[in-house]
GROMACS .gro file of C-alpha atoms in nm:
model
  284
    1UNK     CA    1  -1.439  -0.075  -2.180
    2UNK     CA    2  -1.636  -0.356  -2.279
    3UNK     CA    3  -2.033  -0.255  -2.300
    4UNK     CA    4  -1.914   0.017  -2.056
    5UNK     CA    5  -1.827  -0.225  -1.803
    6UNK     CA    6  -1.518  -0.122  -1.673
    7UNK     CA    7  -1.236  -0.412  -1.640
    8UNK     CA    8  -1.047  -0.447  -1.324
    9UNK     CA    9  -0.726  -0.596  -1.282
   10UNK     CA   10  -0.626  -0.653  -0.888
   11UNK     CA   11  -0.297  -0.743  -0.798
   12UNK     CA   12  -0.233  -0.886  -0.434
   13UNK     CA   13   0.068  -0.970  -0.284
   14UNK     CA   14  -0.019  -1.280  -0.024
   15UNK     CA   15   0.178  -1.259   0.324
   16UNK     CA   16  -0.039  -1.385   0.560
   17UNK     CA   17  -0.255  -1.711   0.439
   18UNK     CA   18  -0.411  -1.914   0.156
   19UNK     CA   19  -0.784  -1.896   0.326
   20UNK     CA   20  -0.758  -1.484   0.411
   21UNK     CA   21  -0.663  -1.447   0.009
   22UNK     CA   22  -0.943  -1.640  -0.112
   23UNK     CA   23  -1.195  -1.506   0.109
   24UNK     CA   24  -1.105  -1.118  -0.018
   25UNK     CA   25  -1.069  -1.274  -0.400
   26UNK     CA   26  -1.418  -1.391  -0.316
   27UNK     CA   27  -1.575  -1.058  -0.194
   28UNK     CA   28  -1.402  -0.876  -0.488
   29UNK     CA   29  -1.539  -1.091  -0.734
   30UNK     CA   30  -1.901  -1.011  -0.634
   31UNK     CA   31  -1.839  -0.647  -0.636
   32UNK     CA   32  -2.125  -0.481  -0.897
   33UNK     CA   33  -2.075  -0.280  -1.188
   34UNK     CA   34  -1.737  -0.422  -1.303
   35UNK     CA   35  -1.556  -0.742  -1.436
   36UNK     CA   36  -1.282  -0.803  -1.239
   37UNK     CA   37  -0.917  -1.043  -1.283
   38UNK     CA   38  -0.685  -1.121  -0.996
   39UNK     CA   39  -0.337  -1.136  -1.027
   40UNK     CA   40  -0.154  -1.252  -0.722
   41UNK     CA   41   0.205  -1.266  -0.608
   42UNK     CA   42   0.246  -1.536  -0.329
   43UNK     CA   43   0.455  -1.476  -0.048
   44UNK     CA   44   0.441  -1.791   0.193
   45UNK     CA   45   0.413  -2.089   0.031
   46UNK     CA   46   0.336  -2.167  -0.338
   47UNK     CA   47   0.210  -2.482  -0.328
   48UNK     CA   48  -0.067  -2.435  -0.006
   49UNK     CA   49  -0.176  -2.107  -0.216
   50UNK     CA   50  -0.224  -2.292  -0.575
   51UNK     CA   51  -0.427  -2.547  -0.405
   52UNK     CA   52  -0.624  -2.304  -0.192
   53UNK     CA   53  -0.719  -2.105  -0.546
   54UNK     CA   54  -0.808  -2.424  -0.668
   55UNK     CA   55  -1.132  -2.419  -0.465
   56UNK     CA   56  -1.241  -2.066  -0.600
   57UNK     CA   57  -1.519  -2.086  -0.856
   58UNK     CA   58  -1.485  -2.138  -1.145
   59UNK     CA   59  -1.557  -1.802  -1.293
   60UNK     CA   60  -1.280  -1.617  -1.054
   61UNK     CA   61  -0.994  -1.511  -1.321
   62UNK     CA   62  -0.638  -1.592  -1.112
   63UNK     CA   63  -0.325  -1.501  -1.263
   64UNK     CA   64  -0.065  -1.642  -0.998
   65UNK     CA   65   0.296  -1.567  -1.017
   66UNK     CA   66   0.463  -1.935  -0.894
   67UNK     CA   67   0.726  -1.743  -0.659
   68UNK     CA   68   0.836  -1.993  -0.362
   69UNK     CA   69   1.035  -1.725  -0.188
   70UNK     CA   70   0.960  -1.363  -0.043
   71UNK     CA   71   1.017  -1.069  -0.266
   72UNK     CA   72   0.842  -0.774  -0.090
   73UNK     CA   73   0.590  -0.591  -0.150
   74UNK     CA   74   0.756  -0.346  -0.413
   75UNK     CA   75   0.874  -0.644  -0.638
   76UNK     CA   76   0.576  -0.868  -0.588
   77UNK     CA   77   0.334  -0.623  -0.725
   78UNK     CA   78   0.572  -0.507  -1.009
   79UNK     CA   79   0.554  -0.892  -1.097
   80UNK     CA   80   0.181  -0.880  -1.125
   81UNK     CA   81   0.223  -0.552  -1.315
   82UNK     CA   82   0.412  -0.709  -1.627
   83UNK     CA   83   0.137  -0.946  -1.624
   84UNK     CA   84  -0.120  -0.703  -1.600
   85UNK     CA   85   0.016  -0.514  -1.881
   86UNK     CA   86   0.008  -0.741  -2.149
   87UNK     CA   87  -0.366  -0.731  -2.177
   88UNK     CA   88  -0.479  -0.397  -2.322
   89UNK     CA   89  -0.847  -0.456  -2.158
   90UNK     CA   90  -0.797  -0.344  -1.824
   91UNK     CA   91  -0.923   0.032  -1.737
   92UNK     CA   92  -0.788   0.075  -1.423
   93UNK     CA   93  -0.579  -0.139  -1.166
   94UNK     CA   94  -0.619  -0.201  -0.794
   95UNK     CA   95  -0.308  -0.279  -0.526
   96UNK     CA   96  -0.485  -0.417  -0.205
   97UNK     CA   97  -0.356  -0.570   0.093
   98UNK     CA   98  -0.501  -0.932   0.155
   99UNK     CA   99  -0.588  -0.807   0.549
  100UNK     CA  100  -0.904  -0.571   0.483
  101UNK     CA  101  -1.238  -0.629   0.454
  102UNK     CA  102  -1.478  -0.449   0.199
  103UNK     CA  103  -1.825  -0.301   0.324
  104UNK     CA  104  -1.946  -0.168   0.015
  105UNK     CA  105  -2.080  -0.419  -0.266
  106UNK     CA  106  -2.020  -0.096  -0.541
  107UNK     CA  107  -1.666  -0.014  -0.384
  108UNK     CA  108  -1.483  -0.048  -0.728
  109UNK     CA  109  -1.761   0.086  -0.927
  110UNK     CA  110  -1.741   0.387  -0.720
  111UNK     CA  111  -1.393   0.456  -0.721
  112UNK     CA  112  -1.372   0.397  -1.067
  113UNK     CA  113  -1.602   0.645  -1.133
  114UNK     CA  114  -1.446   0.901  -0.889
  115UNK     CA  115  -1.121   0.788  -1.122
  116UNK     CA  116  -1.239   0.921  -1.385
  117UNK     CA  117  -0.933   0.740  -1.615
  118UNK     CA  118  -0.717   1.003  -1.469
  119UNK     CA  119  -0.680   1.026  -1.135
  120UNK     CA  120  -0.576   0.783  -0.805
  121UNK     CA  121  -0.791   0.730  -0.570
  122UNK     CA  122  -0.859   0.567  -0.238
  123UNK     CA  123  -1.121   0.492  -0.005
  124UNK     CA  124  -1.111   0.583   0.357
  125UNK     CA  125  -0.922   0.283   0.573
  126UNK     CA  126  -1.057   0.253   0.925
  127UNK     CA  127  -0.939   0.000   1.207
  128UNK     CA  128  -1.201  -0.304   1.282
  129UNK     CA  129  -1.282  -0.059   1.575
  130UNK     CA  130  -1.434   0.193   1.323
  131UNK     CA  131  -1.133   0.444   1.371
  132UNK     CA  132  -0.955   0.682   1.114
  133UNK     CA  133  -0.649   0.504   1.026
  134UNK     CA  134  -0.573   0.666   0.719
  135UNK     CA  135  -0.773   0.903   0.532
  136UNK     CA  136  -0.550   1.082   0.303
  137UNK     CA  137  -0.173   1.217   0.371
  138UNK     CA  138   0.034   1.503   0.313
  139UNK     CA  139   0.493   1.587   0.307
  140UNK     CA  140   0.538   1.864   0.469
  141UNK     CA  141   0.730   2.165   0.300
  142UNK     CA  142   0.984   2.193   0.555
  143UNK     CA  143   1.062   1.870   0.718
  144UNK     CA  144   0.969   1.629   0.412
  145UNK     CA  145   0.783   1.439   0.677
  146UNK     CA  146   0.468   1.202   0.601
  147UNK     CA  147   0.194   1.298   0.836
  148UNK     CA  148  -0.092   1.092   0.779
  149UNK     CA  149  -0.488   1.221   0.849
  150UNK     CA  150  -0.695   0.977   1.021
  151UNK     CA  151  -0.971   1.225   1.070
  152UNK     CA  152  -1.241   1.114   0.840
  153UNK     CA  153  -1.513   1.272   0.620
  154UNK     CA  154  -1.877   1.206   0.558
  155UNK     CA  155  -1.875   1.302   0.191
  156UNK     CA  156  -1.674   1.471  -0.107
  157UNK     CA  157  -1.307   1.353  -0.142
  158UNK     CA  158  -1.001   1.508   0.015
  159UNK     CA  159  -0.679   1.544  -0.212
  160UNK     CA  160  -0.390   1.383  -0.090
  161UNK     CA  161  -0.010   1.378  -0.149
  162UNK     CA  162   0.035   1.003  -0.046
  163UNK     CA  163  -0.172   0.692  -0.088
  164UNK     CA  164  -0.129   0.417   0.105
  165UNK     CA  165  -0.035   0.070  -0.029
  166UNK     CA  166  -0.301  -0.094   0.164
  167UNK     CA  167  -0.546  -0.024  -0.126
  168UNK     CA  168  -0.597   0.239  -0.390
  169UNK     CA  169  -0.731   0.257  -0.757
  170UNK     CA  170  -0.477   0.372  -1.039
  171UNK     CA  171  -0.589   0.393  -1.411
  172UNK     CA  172  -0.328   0.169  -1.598
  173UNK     CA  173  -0.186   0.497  -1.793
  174UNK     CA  174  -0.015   0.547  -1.480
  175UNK     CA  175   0.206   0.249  -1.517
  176UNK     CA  176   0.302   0.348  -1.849
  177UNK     CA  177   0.368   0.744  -1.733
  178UNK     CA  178   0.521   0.674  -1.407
  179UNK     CA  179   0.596   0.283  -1.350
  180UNK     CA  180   0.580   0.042  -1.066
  181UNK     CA  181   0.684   0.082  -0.760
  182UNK     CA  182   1.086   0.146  -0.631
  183UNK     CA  183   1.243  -0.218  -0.602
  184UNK     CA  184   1.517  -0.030  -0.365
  185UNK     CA  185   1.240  -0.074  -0.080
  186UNK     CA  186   1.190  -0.445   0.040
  187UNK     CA  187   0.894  -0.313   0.243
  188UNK     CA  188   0.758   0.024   0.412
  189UNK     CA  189   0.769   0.327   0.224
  190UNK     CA  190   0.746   0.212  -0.100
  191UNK     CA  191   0.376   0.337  -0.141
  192UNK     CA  192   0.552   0.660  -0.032
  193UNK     CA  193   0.791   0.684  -0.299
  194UNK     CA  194   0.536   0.558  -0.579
  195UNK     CA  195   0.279   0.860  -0.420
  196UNK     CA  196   0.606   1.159  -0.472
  197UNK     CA  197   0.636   0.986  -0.806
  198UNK     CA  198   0.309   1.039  -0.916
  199UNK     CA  199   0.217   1.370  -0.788
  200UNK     CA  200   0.551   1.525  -0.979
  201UNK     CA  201   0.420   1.351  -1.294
  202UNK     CA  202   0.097   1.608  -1.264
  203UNK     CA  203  -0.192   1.350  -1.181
  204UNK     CA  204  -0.385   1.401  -0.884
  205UNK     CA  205  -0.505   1.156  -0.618
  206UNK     CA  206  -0.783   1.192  -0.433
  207UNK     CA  207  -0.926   0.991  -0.128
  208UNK     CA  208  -1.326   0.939  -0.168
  209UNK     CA  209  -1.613   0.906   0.114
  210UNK     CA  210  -1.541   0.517   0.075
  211UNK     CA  211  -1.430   0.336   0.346
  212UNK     CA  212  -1.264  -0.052   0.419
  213UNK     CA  213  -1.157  -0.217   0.736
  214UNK     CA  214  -0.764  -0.286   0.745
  215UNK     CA  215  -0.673  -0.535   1.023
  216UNK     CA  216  -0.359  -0.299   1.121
  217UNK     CA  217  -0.015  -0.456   1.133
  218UNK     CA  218   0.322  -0.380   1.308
  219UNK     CA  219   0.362  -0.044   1.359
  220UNK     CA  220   0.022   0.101   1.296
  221UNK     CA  221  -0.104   0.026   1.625
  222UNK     CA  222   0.210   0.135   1.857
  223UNK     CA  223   0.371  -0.222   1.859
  224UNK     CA  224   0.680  -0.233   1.663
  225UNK     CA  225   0.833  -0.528   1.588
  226UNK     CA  226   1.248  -0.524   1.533
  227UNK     CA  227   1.177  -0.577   1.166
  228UNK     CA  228   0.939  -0.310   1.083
  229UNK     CA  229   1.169  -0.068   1.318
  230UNK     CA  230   1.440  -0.119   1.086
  231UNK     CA  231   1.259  -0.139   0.739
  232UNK     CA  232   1.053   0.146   0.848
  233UNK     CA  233   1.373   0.425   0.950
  234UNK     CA  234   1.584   0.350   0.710
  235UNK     CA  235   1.329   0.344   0.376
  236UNK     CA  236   1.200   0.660   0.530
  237UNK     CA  237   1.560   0.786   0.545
  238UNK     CA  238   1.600   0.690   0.208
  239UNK     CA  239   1.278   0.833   0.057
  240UNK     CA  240   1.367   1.163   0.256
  241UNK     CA  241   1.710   1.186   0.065
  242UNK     CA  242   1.666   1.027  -0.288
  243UNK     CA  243   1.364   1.268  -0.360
  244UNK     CA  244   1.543   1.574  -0.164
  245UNK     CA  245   1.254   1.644   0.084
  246UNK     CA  246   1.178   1.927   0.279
  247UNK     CA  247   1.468   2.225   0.355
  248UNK     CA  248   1.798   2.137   0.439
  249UNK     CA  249   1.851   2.067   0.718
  250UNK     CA  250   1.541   2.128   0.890
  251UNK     CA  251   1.451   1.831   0.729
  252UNK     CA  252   1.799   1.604   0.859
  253UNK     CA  253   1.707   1.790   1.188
  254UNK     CA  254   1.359   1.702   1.219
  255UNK     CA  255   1.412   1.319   1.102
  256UNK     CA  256   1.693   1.242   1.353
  257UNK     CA  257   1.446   1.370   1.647
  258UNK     CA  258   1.207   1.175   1.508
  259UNK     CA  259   1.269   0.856   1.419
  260UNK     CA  260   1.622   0.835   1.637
  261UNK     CA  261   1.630   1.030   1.981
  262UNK     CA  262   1.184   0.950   2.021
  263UNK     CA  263   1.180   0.595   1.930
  264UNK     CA  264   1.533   0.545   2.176
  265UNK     CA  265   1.362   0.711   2.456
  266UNK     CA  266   1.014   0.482   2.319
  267UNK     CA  267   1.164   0.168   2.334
  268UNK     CA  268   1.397   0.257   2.650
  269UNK     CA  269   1.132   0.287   2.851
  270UNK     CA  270   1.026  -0.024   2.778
  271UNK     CA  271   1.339  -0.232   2.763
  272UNK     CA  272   1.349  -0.357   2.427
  273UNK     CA  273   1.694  -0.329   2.362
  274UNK     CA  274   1.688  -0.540   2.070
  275UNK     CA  275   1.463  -0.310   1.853
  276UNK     CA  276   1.666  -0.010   1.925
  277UNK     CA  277   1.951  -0.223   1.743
  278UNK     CA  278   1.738  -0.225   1.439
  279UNK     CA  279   1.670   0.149   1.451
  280UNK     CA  280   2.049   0.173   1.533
  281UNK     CA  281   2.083  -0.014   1.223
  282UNK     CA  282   1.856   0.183   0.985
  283UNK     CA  283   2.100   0.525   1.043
  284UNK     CA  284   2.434   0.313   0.874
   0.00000   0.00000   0.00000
């Protein structure tokens, strides 16, 4: 660290728009405490983005990665990774989703320092509503299922087994101890993979009394979109079987009820015959 100023390195993966990028590269910038560089992966349209980060002041450090087409989440923030990792300054790295909003003007100070160059950490994630929407995660023994805690805590920090991709603190040793994420997931899941990886490896994560607002997506909020159906089931599937989850074959059991025969009865009640193709799909 640099007069015990911790360095930051961000890396963001841009789906959505130019503006939504720039206004979170702005709040992140003014966070206290810490120096911070941005290293983005764009998504949707190189040339609106590279114009959009032109209007950032001048004191905002942007690393962009000129990439026209989409690469998913997995690849686009390994991209920003081999960036990040030529420059030995950085103490700890952050993967956010452009879609949140920070409340706290210390948020990276304090997770830094909850950190402590050794652990990963995340704050609490509520909806816009002020609901638990993730607040830390465990695999259970038997099934190898994710089941996600939304009940959240006033203070401490709550060890977890998974931490989401929407936004968590690593210290950059675990890049070089563990790696990037899984490039076999174009999107979903991957943040579930990287989490298995890491707690084998022996470093703990930790969730912290922090919270964000995440604008939830498809899927999080009981609308599923074809696309997210048929990412989501078969990356699970995948994750379940490359990393032998659970105990056979409660865990086989327990997936097909799951994410087969409750989603078919889900979406058969209300028609949409076209996402229970994608699900159909996922189990080929």
């Amino acid at each position: 660290m640099r007069n015990n100023i911790p360095n930051i390195a961000i890396s963001l993966v841009n789906y959505h728009s130019a503006l939504e990028i720039s206004r979170l590269i702005r709040v992140l910038n003014e966070q206290e405490g810490v120096k911070v560089s941005f290293f983005v992966c764009e998504n949707s349209g190189y040339s609106q983005f590279k114009e959009s980060l032109g209007e950032l002041p001048k004191c905002v450090e942007v690393t962009l990665a000129d990439n026209i087409e989409n690469i998913g989440f997995g690849r686009g923030h390994n991209k920003n990774f081999i960036e990040i990792s030529k420059h030995a300054k950085f103490d700890s790295i952050v993967v956010a989703n452009s879609d949140i909003e920070i409340l706290d003007g210390s948020l990276l100070k304090n997770l830094h320092q909850a950190s402590g160059g050794e652990h990963v950490v995340s704050p609490q994630i509520v909806t816009p509503a002020g609901e638990g929407w993730y607040a830390g995660g465990t695999i259970g023994a038997l099934t190898g299922d994710l089941r996600i805690n939304r009940r959240l805590f006033r203070s401490g920090f709550r060890k977890t087994e998974f931490m989401c991709g929407c936004f968590f603190m690593m210290p950059r040793v675990i890049l070089k101890d563990v790696g990037g994420f899984s490039e076999d997931y174009f999107m979903y899941a991957e943040d579930l993979e990287f989490s298995i990886r890491v707690v084998r490896s022996g470093c703990l994560m930790y969730v912290v009394d922090e919270k964000i607002i995440h604008r939830v997506g498809s899927g999080s909020d009981g609308e599923y979109s074809p696309l997210y159906l048929y990412e989501n089931t078969k990356n699970r599937r995948k994750c379940l079987n490359d990393n032998k989850l659970g105990v056979y074959p409660i865990s086989k059991v327990f997936f097909f009820i799951k994410y087969f025969l409750a989603r078919y009865v889900q979406l058969f009640l209300i028609g949409d015959s076209v996402s229970f193709k994608y699900v159909m799909r996922a189990f080929k």
